[in-house]
PDB file of C-alpha atoms in Angstrom:
ATOM      1  CA  UNK A   1      75.237  71.262 142.778  1.00 45.00           C
ATOM      2  CA  UNK A   2      74.380  73.561 139.849  1.00 42.00           C
ATOM      3  CA  UNK A   3      75.179  76.612 141.986  1.00 41.00           C
ATOM      4  CA  UNK A   4      78.539  75.169 142.906  1.00 37.00           C
ATOM      5  CA  UNK A   5      79.376  74.389 139.263  1.00 38.00           C
ATOM      6  CA  UNK A   6      78.362  77.936 138.313  1.00 40.00           C
ATOM      7  CA  UNK A   7      80.656  79.373 140.971  1.00 37.00           C
ATOM      8  CA  UNK A   8      83.466  77.103 139.845  1.00 37.00           C
ATOM      9  CA  UNK A   9      83.007  78.338 136.254  1.00 39.00           C
ATOM     10  CA  UNK A  10      83.240  81.952 137.425  1.00 37.00           C
ATOM     11  CA  UNK A  11      86.388  81.120 139.358  1.00 37.00           C
ATOM     12  CA  UNK A  12      88.008  79.608 136.270  1.00 39.00           C
ATOM     13  CA  UNK A  13      87.246  82.812 134.348  1.00 36.00           C
ATOM     14  CA  UNK A  14      89.191  85.065 136.757  1.00 35.00           C
ATOM     15  CA  UNK A  15      92.538  84.839 134.894  1.00 34.00           C
ATOM     16  CA  UNK A  16      90.737  86.143 131.766  1.00 30.00           C
ATOM     17  CA  UNK A  17      89.241  89.201 133.532  1.00 30.00           C
ATOM     18  CA  UNK A  18      91.729  91.632 131.981  1.00 31.00           C
ATOM     19  CA  UNK A  19      90.330  90.760 128.538  1.00 36.00           C
ATOM     20  CA  UNK A  20      86.712  91.263 129.460  1.00 35.00           C
ATOM     21  CA  UNK A  21      85.560  94.289 131.480  1.00 31.00           C
ATOM     22  CA  UNK A  22      82.146  92.781 132.231  1.00 33.00           C
ATOM     23  CA  UNK A  23      83.671  89.551 133.507  1.00 30.00           C
ATOM     24  CA  UNK A  24      86.066  91.485 135.697  1.00 30.00           C
ATOM     25  CA  UNK A  25      83.268  93.548 137.228  1.00 31.00           C
ATOM     26  CA  UNK A  26      81.151  90.478 137.969  1.00 33.00           C
ATOM     27  CA  UNK A  27      83.920  88.227 139.192  1.00 37.00           C
ATOM     28  CA  UNK A  28      85.554  90.548 141.711  1.00 37.00           C
ATOM     29  CA  UNK A  29      82.848  90.644 144.404  1.00 39.00           C
ATOM     30  CA  UNK A  30      82.132  86.914 144.185  1.00 41.00           C
ATOM     31  CA  UNK A  31      85.704  85.722 144.804  1.00 42.00           C
ATOM     32  CA  UNK A  32      85.250  85.278 148.600  1.00 43.00           C
ATOM     33  CA  UNK A  33      82.117  83.212 147.970  1.00 43.00           C
ATOM     34  CA  UNK A  34      84.025  80.883 145.635  1.00 43.00           C
ATOM     35  CA  UNK A  35      86.731  80.355 148.238  1.00 42.00           C
ATOM     36  CA  UNK A  36      84.148  79.562 150.905  1.00 38.00           C
ATOM     37  CA  UNK A  37      82.291  77.116 148.654  1.00 40.00           C
ATOM     38  CA  UNK A  38      85.474  75.283 147.722  1.00 42.00           C
ATOM     39  CA  UNK A  39      86.523  75.076 151.341  1.00 43.00           C
ATOM     40  CA  UNK A  40      83.226  73.642 152.593  1.00 50.00           C
ATOM     41  CA  UNK A  41      82.151  71.454 149.642  1.00 59.00           C
ATOM     42  CA  UNK A  42      82.326  67.810 150.749  1.00 64.00           C
ATOM     43  CA  UNK A  43      83.427  65.296 148.094  1.00 77.00           C
ATOM     44  CA  UNK A  44      80.719  63.004 146.799  1.00 79.00           C
ATOM     45  CA  UNK A  45      80.857  59.413 147.981  1.00 82.00           C
ATOM     46  CA  UNK A  46      78.782  56.258 148.110  1.00 87.00           C
ATOM     47  CA  UNK A  47      75.208  56.362 146.819  1.00 91.00           C
ATOM     48  CA  UNK A  48      75.274  60.149 146.356  1.00 94.00           C
ATOM     49  CA  UNK A  49      78.312  59.874 144.083  1.00 95.00           C
ATOM     50  CA  UNK A  50      76.779  56.975 142.140  1.00 95.00           C
ATOM     51  CA  UNK A  51      73.548  58.902 141.606  1.00 95.00           C
ATOM     52  CA  UNK A  52      75.299  62.063 140.395  1.00 96.00           C
ATOM     53  CA  UNK A  53      77.989  60.419 138.266  1.00 96.00           C
ATOM     54  CA  UNK A  54      75.569  57.955 136.653  1.00 96.00           C
ATOM     55  CA  UNK A  55      73.613  60.949 135.352  1.00 96.00           C
ATOM     56  CA  UNK A  56      76.817  62.395 133.875  1.00 96.00           C
ATOM     57  CA  UNK A  57      78.102  59.132 132.371  1.00 97.00           C
ATOM     58  CA  UNK A  58      77.469  58.335 128.669  1.00 96.00           C
ATOM     59  CA  UNK A  59      74.265  56.406 128.136  1.00 94.00           C
ATOM     60  CA  UNK A  60      72.784  54.354 125.304  1.00 94.00           C
ATOM     61  CA  UNK A  61      69.604  52.450 124.540  1.00 92.00           C
ATOM     62  CA  UNK A  62      70.121  48.694 124.781  1.00 92.00           C
ATOM     63  CA  UNK A  63      68.038  46.205 122.825  1.00 94.00           C
ATOM     64  CA  UNK A  64      65.638  44.612 125.347  1.00 94.00           C
ATOM     65  CA  UNK A  65      66.482  41.228 123.830  1.00 94.00           C
ATOM     66  CA  UNK A  66      70.002  41.386 125.281  1.00 95.00           C
ATOM     67  CA  UNK A  67      69.315  43.391 128.453  1.00 97.00           C
ATOM     68  CA  UNK A  68      70.172  41.972 131.875  1.00 98.00           C
ATOM     69  CA  UNK A  69      67.796  39.193 132.912  1.00 98.00           C
ATOM     70  CA  UNK A  70      67.576  36.044 135.045  1.00 98.00           C
ATOM     71  CA  UNK A  71      67.422  32.825 133.039  1.00 98.00           C
ATOM     72  CA  UNK A  72      67.554  29.046 133.387  1.00 98.00           C
ATOM     73  CA  UNK A  73      71.226  28.138 133.164  1.00 98.00           C
ATOM     74  CA  UNK A  74      72.224  24.579 134.085  1.00 96.00           C
ATOM     75  CA  UNK A  75      75.971  24.354 134.697  1.00 97.00           C
ATOM     76  CA  UNK A  76      78.483  22.338 136.691  1.00 97.00           C
ATOM     77  CA  UNK A  77      79.957  25.564 138.063  1.00 98.00           C
ATOM     78  CA  UNK A  78      79.030  26.452 141.629  1.00 98.00           C
ATOM     79  CA  UNK A  79      76.701  29.338 142.491  1.00 98.00           C
ATOM     80  CA  UNK A  80      78.690  32.547 142.740  1.00 98.00           C
ATOM     81  CA  UNK A  81      80.842  31.744 139.704  1.00 98.00           C
ATOM     82  CA  UNK A  82      81.167  34.304 136.915  1.00 98.00           C
ATOM     83  CA  UNK A  83      81.172  32.816 133.415  1.00 98.00           C
ATOM     84  CA  UNK A  84      81.987  34.884 130.334  1.00 97.00           C
ATOM     85  CA  UNK A  85      81.147  33.340 126.958  1.00 96.00           C
ATOM     86  CA  UNK A  86      83.014  35.561 124.512  1.00 93.00           C
ATOM     87  CA  UNK A  87      81.337  34.180 121.371  1.00 93.00           C
ATOM     88  CA  UNK A  88      77.949  35.083 122.811  1.00 95.00           C
ATOM     89  CA  UNK A  89      79.139  38.457 124.201  1.00 96.00           C
ATOM     90  CA  UNK A  90      77.398  37.493 127.449  1.00 97.00           C
ATOM     91  CA  UNK A  91      78.398  37.226 131.093  1.00 98.00           C
ATOM     92  CA  UNK A  92      76.587  34.857 133.471  1.00 98.00           C
ATOM     93  CA  UNK A  93      76.514  35.070 137.244  1.00 98.00           C
ATOM     94  CA  UNK A  94      75.565  31.603 138.483  1.00 98.00           C
ATOM     95  CA  UNK A  95      72.686  31.418 140.966  1.00 98.00           C
ATOM     96  CA  UNK A  96      71.399  28.417 142.931  1.00 98.00           C
ATOM     97  CA  UNK A  97      68.746  26.088 141.488  1.00 97.00           C
ATOM     98  CA  UNK A  98      69.980  26.143 137.890  1.00 97.00           C
ATOM     99  CA  UNK A  99      69.550  29.872 137.366  1.00 98.00           C
ATOM    100  CA  UNK A 100      71.889  32.684 136.350  1.00 98.00           C
ATOM    101  CA  UNK A 101      71.825  36.419 135.831  1.00 98.00           C
ATOM    102  CA  UNK A 102      72.773  37.113 132.214  1.00 98.00           C
ATOM    103  CA  UNK A 103      74.398  40.399 131.240  1.00 98.00           C
ATOM    104  CA  UNK A 104      75.365  41.770 127.804  1.00 98.00           C
ATOM    105  CA  UNK A 105      79.057  42.619 127.502  1.00 97.00           C
ATOM    106  CA  UNK A 106      81.670  43.821 125.040  1.00 95.00           C
ATOM    107  CA  UNK A 107      84.680  41.542 124.633  1.00 93.00           C
ATOM    108  CA  UNK A 108      88.167  41.644 123.153  1.00 86.00           C
ATOM    109  CA  UNK A 109      88.490  42.091 119.418  1.00 78.00           C
ATOM    110  CA  UNK A 110      90.275  39.580 117.200  1.00 62.00           C
ATOM    111  CA  UNK A 111      93.692  38.697 118.559  1.00 54.00           C
ATOM    112  CA  UNK A 112      93.076  40.421 121.893  1.00 67.00           C
ATOM    113  CA  UNK A 113      90.605  38.068 123.573  1.00 72.00           C
ATOM    114  CA  UNK A 114      91.646  36.224 126.714  1.00 78.00           C
ATOM    115  CA  UNK A 115      90.361  32.868 127.931  1.00 87.00           C
ATOM    116  CA  UNK A 116      90.996  30.910 131.090  1.00 92.00           C
ATOM    117  CA  UNK A 117      90.100  30.592 134.748  1.00 96.00           C
ATOM    118  CA  UNK A 118      90.892  33.289 137.256  1.00 97.00           C
ATOM    119  CA  UNK A 119      89.657  34.768 140.499  1.00 98.00           C
ATOM    120  CA  UNK A 120      88.575  38.231 141.532  1.00 98.00           C
ATOM    121  CA  UNK A 121      91.693  39.561 143.225  1.00 97.00           C
ATOM    122  CA  UNK A 122      90.357  43.009 144.122  1.00 96.00           C
ATOM    123  CA  UNK A 123      87.498  45.372 143.348  1.00 97.00           C
ATOM    124  CA  UNK A 124      87.224  49.128 142.834  1.00 96.00           C
ATOM    125  CA  UNK A 125      84.492  51.779 142.724  1.00 97.00           C
ATOM    126  CA  UNK A 126      84.946  54.453 140.037  1.00 97.00           C
ATOM    127  CA  UNK A 127      88.602  53.396 139.857  1.00 94.00           C
ATOM    128  CA  UNK A 128      91.424  55.288 138.222  1.00 91.00           C
ATOM    129  CA  UNK A 129      92.453  53.949 134.825  1.00 78.00           C
ATOM    130  CA  UNK A 130      96.100  52.964 134.440  1.00 77.00           C
ATOM    131  CA  UNK A 131      96.674  51.507 130.961  1.00 73.00           C
ATOM    132  CA  UNK A 132      99.233  48.666 131.084  1.00 68.00           C
ATOM    133  CA  UNK A 133     102.588  49.084 129.380  1.00 73.00           C
ATOM    134  CA  UNK A 134     101.512  46.807 126.521  1.00 72.00           C
ATOM    135  CA  UNK A 135      98.555  49.054 125.708  1.00 68.00           C
ATOM    136  CA  UNK A 136     100.661  52.213 125.955  1.00 70.00           C
ATOM    137  CA  UNK A 137     103.163  50.672 123.529  1.00 77.00           C
ATOM    138  CA  UNK A 138     100.366  50.129 121.014  1.00 74.00           C
ATOM    139  CA  UNK A 139      98.709  53.482 121.654  1.00 75.00           C
ATOM    140  CA  UNK A 140     101.294  56.008 122.944  1.00 80.00           C
ATOM    141  CA  UNK A 141      98.719  58.824 122.752  1.00 77.00           C
ATOM    142  CA  UNK A 142      96.888  57.403 125.773  1.00 72.00           C
ATOM    143  CA  UNK A 143      97.437  58.999 129.197  1.00 73.00           C
ATOM    144  CA  UNK A 144      99.480  57.016 131.689  1.00 75.00           C
ATOM    145  CA  UNK A 145      96.774  57.576 134.286  1.00 79.00           C
ATOM    146  CA  UNK A 146      93.209  58.837 134.154  1.00 79.00           C
ATOM    147  CA  UNK A 147      91.312  59.679 137.317  1.00 88.00           C
ATOM    148  CA  UNK A 148      88.107  57.733 137.886  1.00 91.00           C
ATOM    149  CA  UNK A 149      84.855  59.474 137.055  1.00 93.00           C
ATOM    150  CA  UNK A 150      81.712  59.427 134.938  1.00 95.00           C
ATOM    151  CA  UNK A 151      83.585  59.621 131.616  1.00 92.00           C
ATOM    152  CA  UNK A 152      86.421  57.240 132.480  1.00 92.00           C
ATOM    153  CA  UNK A 153      86.931  54.277 130.095  1.00 91.00           C
ATOM    154  CA  UNK A 154      86.790  51.900 133.063  1.00 94.00           C
ATOM    155  CA  UNK A 155      83.417  53.123 134.268  1.00 97.00           C
ATOM    156  CA  UNK A 156      81.655  52.781 137.611  1.00 98.00           C
ATOM    157  CA  UNK A 157      83.224  49.569 138.899  1.00 98.00           C
ATOM    158  CA  UNK A 158      86.050  47.165 138.124  1.00 97.00           C
ATOM    159  CA  UNK A 159      86.803  43.570 139.066  1.00 98.00           C
ATOM    160  CA  UNK A 160      90.522  42.810 138.750  1.00 96.00           C
ATOM    161  CA  UNK A 161      91.332  39.250 137.676  1.00 96.00           C
ATOM    162  CA  UNK A 162      94.313  37.217 138.848  1.00 97.00           C
ATOM    163  CA  UNK A 163      95.643  33.697 138.331  1.00 94.00           C
ATOM    164  CA  UNK A 164      97.396  32.355 141.396  1.00 90.00           C
ATOM    165  CA  UNK A 165      97.549  35.911 142.801  1.00 88.00           C
ATOM    166  CA  UNK A 166      99.324  37.097 139.638  1.00 94.00           C
ATOM    167  CA  UNK A 167      97.549  39.938 137.857  1.00 92.00           C
ATOM    168  CA  UNK A 168      96.258  38.848 134.456  1.00 90.00           C
ATOM    169  CA  UNK A 169      95.956  42.533 133.385  1.00 87.00           C
ATOM    170  CA  UNK A 170      92.369  41.750 132.383  1.00 91.00           C
ATOM    171  CA  UNK A 171      89.365  43.274 134.102  1.00 93.00           C
ATOM    172  CA  UNK A 172      85.608  43.186 134.123  1.00 97.00           C
ATOM    173  CA  UNK A 173      84.602  46.822 134.219  1.00 97.00           C
ATOM    174  CA  UNK A 174      82.144  49.523 133.194  1.00 97.00           C
ATOM    175  CA  UNK A 175      82.441  51.625 130.075  1.00 96.00           C
ATOM    176  CA  UNK A 176      82.083  55.114 128.640  1.00 95.00           C
ATOM    177  CA  UNK A 177      81.040  53.564 125.302  1.00 95.00           C
ATOM    178  CA  UNK A 178      77.747  51.844 126.153  1.00 97.00           C
ATOM    179  CA  UNK A 179      76.750  51.803 122.478  1.00 96.00           C
ATOM    180  CA  UNK A 180      79.455  49.158 121.871  1.00 96.00           C
ATOM    181  CA  UNK A 181      78.045  46.621 124.323  1.00 97.00           C
ATOM    182  CA  UNK A 182      77.473  43.354 122.453  1.00 95.00           C
ATOM    183  CA  UNK A 183      80.504  43.860 120.219  1.00 93.00           C
ATOM    184  CA  UNK A 184      84.117  42.616 120.099  1.00 90.00           C
ATOM    185  CA  UNK A 185      85.958  45.902 120.517  1.00 88.00           C
ATOM    186  CA  UNK A 186      88.092  45.952 123.669  1.00 79.00           C
ATOM    187  CA  UNK A 187      91.767  45.173 124.235  1.00 74.00           C
ATOM    188  CA  UNK A 188      90.744  41.992 125.992  1.00 80.00           C
ATOM    189  CA  UNK A 189      88.879  43.270 129.035  1.00 90.00           C
ATOM    190  CA  UNK A 190      85.193  42.557 129.542  1.00 95.00           C
ATOM    191  CA  UNK A 191      83.121  45.754 129.384  1.00 96.00           C
ATOM    192  CA  UNK A 192      79.686  46.113 130.934  1.00 98.00           C
ATOM    193  CA  UNK A 193      77.057  48.804 131.166  1.00 98.00           C
ATOM    194  CA  UNK A 194      77.728  50.865 134.267  1.00 98.00           C
ATOM    195  CA  UNK A 195      74.406  49.899 135.854  1.00 97.00           C
ATOM    196  CA  UNK A 196      75.140  46.229 135.158  1.00 98.00           C
ATOM    197  CA  UNK A 197      78.667  46.275 136.538  1.00 98.00           C
ATOM    198  CA  UNK A 198      77.386  47.926 139.723  1.00 98.00           C
ATOM    199  CA  UNK A 199      74.848  45.097 140.041  1.00 98.00           C
ATOM    200  CA  UNK A 200      77.529  42.442 139.472  1.00 98.00           C
ATOM    201  CA  UNK A 201      79.951  44.199 141.841  1.00 98.00           C
ATOM    202  CA  UNK A 202      77.451  43.895 144.680  1.00 98.00           C
ATOM    203  CA  UNK A 203      77.018  40.166 144.057  1.00 98.00           C
ATOM    204  CA  UNK A 204      80.636  39.088 143.569  1.00 98.00           C
ATOM    205  CA  UNK A 205      83.063  38.839 146.509  1.00 98.00           C
ATOM    206  CA  UNK A 206      86.849  38.930 146.309  1.00 97.00           C
ATOM    207  CA  UNK A 207      88.074  35.408 145.579  1.00 97.00           C
ATOM    208  CA  UNK A 208      85.135  34.526 143.337  1.00 98.00           C
ATOM    209  CA  UNK A 209      85.884  32.189 140.438  1.00 98.00           C
ATOM    210  CA  UNK A 210      85.779  33.654 136.927  1.00 98.00           C
ATOM    211  CA  UNK A 211      85.695  31.448 133.835  1.00 97.00           C
ATOM    212  CA  UNK A 212      86.274  33.069 130.440  1.00 94.00           C
ATOM    213  CA  UNK A 213      85.800  30.903 127.387  1.00 92.00           C
TER     214      UNK A 213
END
């Protein structure tokens, strides 16, 4: 991987060769190698992509007191339900026998929080980020689309929430700001650590009930 990145860096320097004699002399004989590498390099996918991109994604130390754990959690909600308690900045995945997996999350800041009952309408791995029109109106400097990857604001996974098959525009997703987990900072979406959202993603099927309160 490092060799490929090095070759890609040399390739990007080719247009500047006229300004740097040494670069020009080094770049010329390696051009065919760059073309071959680009032609044969297979895109990362699945576990290999997760492993590589997780290493590249922003990371932060989380207080062990709020880290993901399994707890006693009596509730009337059925196993498989996702419950977000915004005041606690916690997300619970309900297990059988009065248990739940508890995750730390970041929630919407004042005036942007959402509450209600929805279902997981679709799911995405390292999804592209497409800010809704309302967000673009507030922050016109944002890109209209950002390709998914290790530094994307939407992180490693996303669960898209709908009410009666109508998109709520709210998501449960990863983050490129892990240091803000446990705070009220988002535009309403529920942010999770990338490792945590991958764990939740594997547990939650499409159609699962989500309660935000």
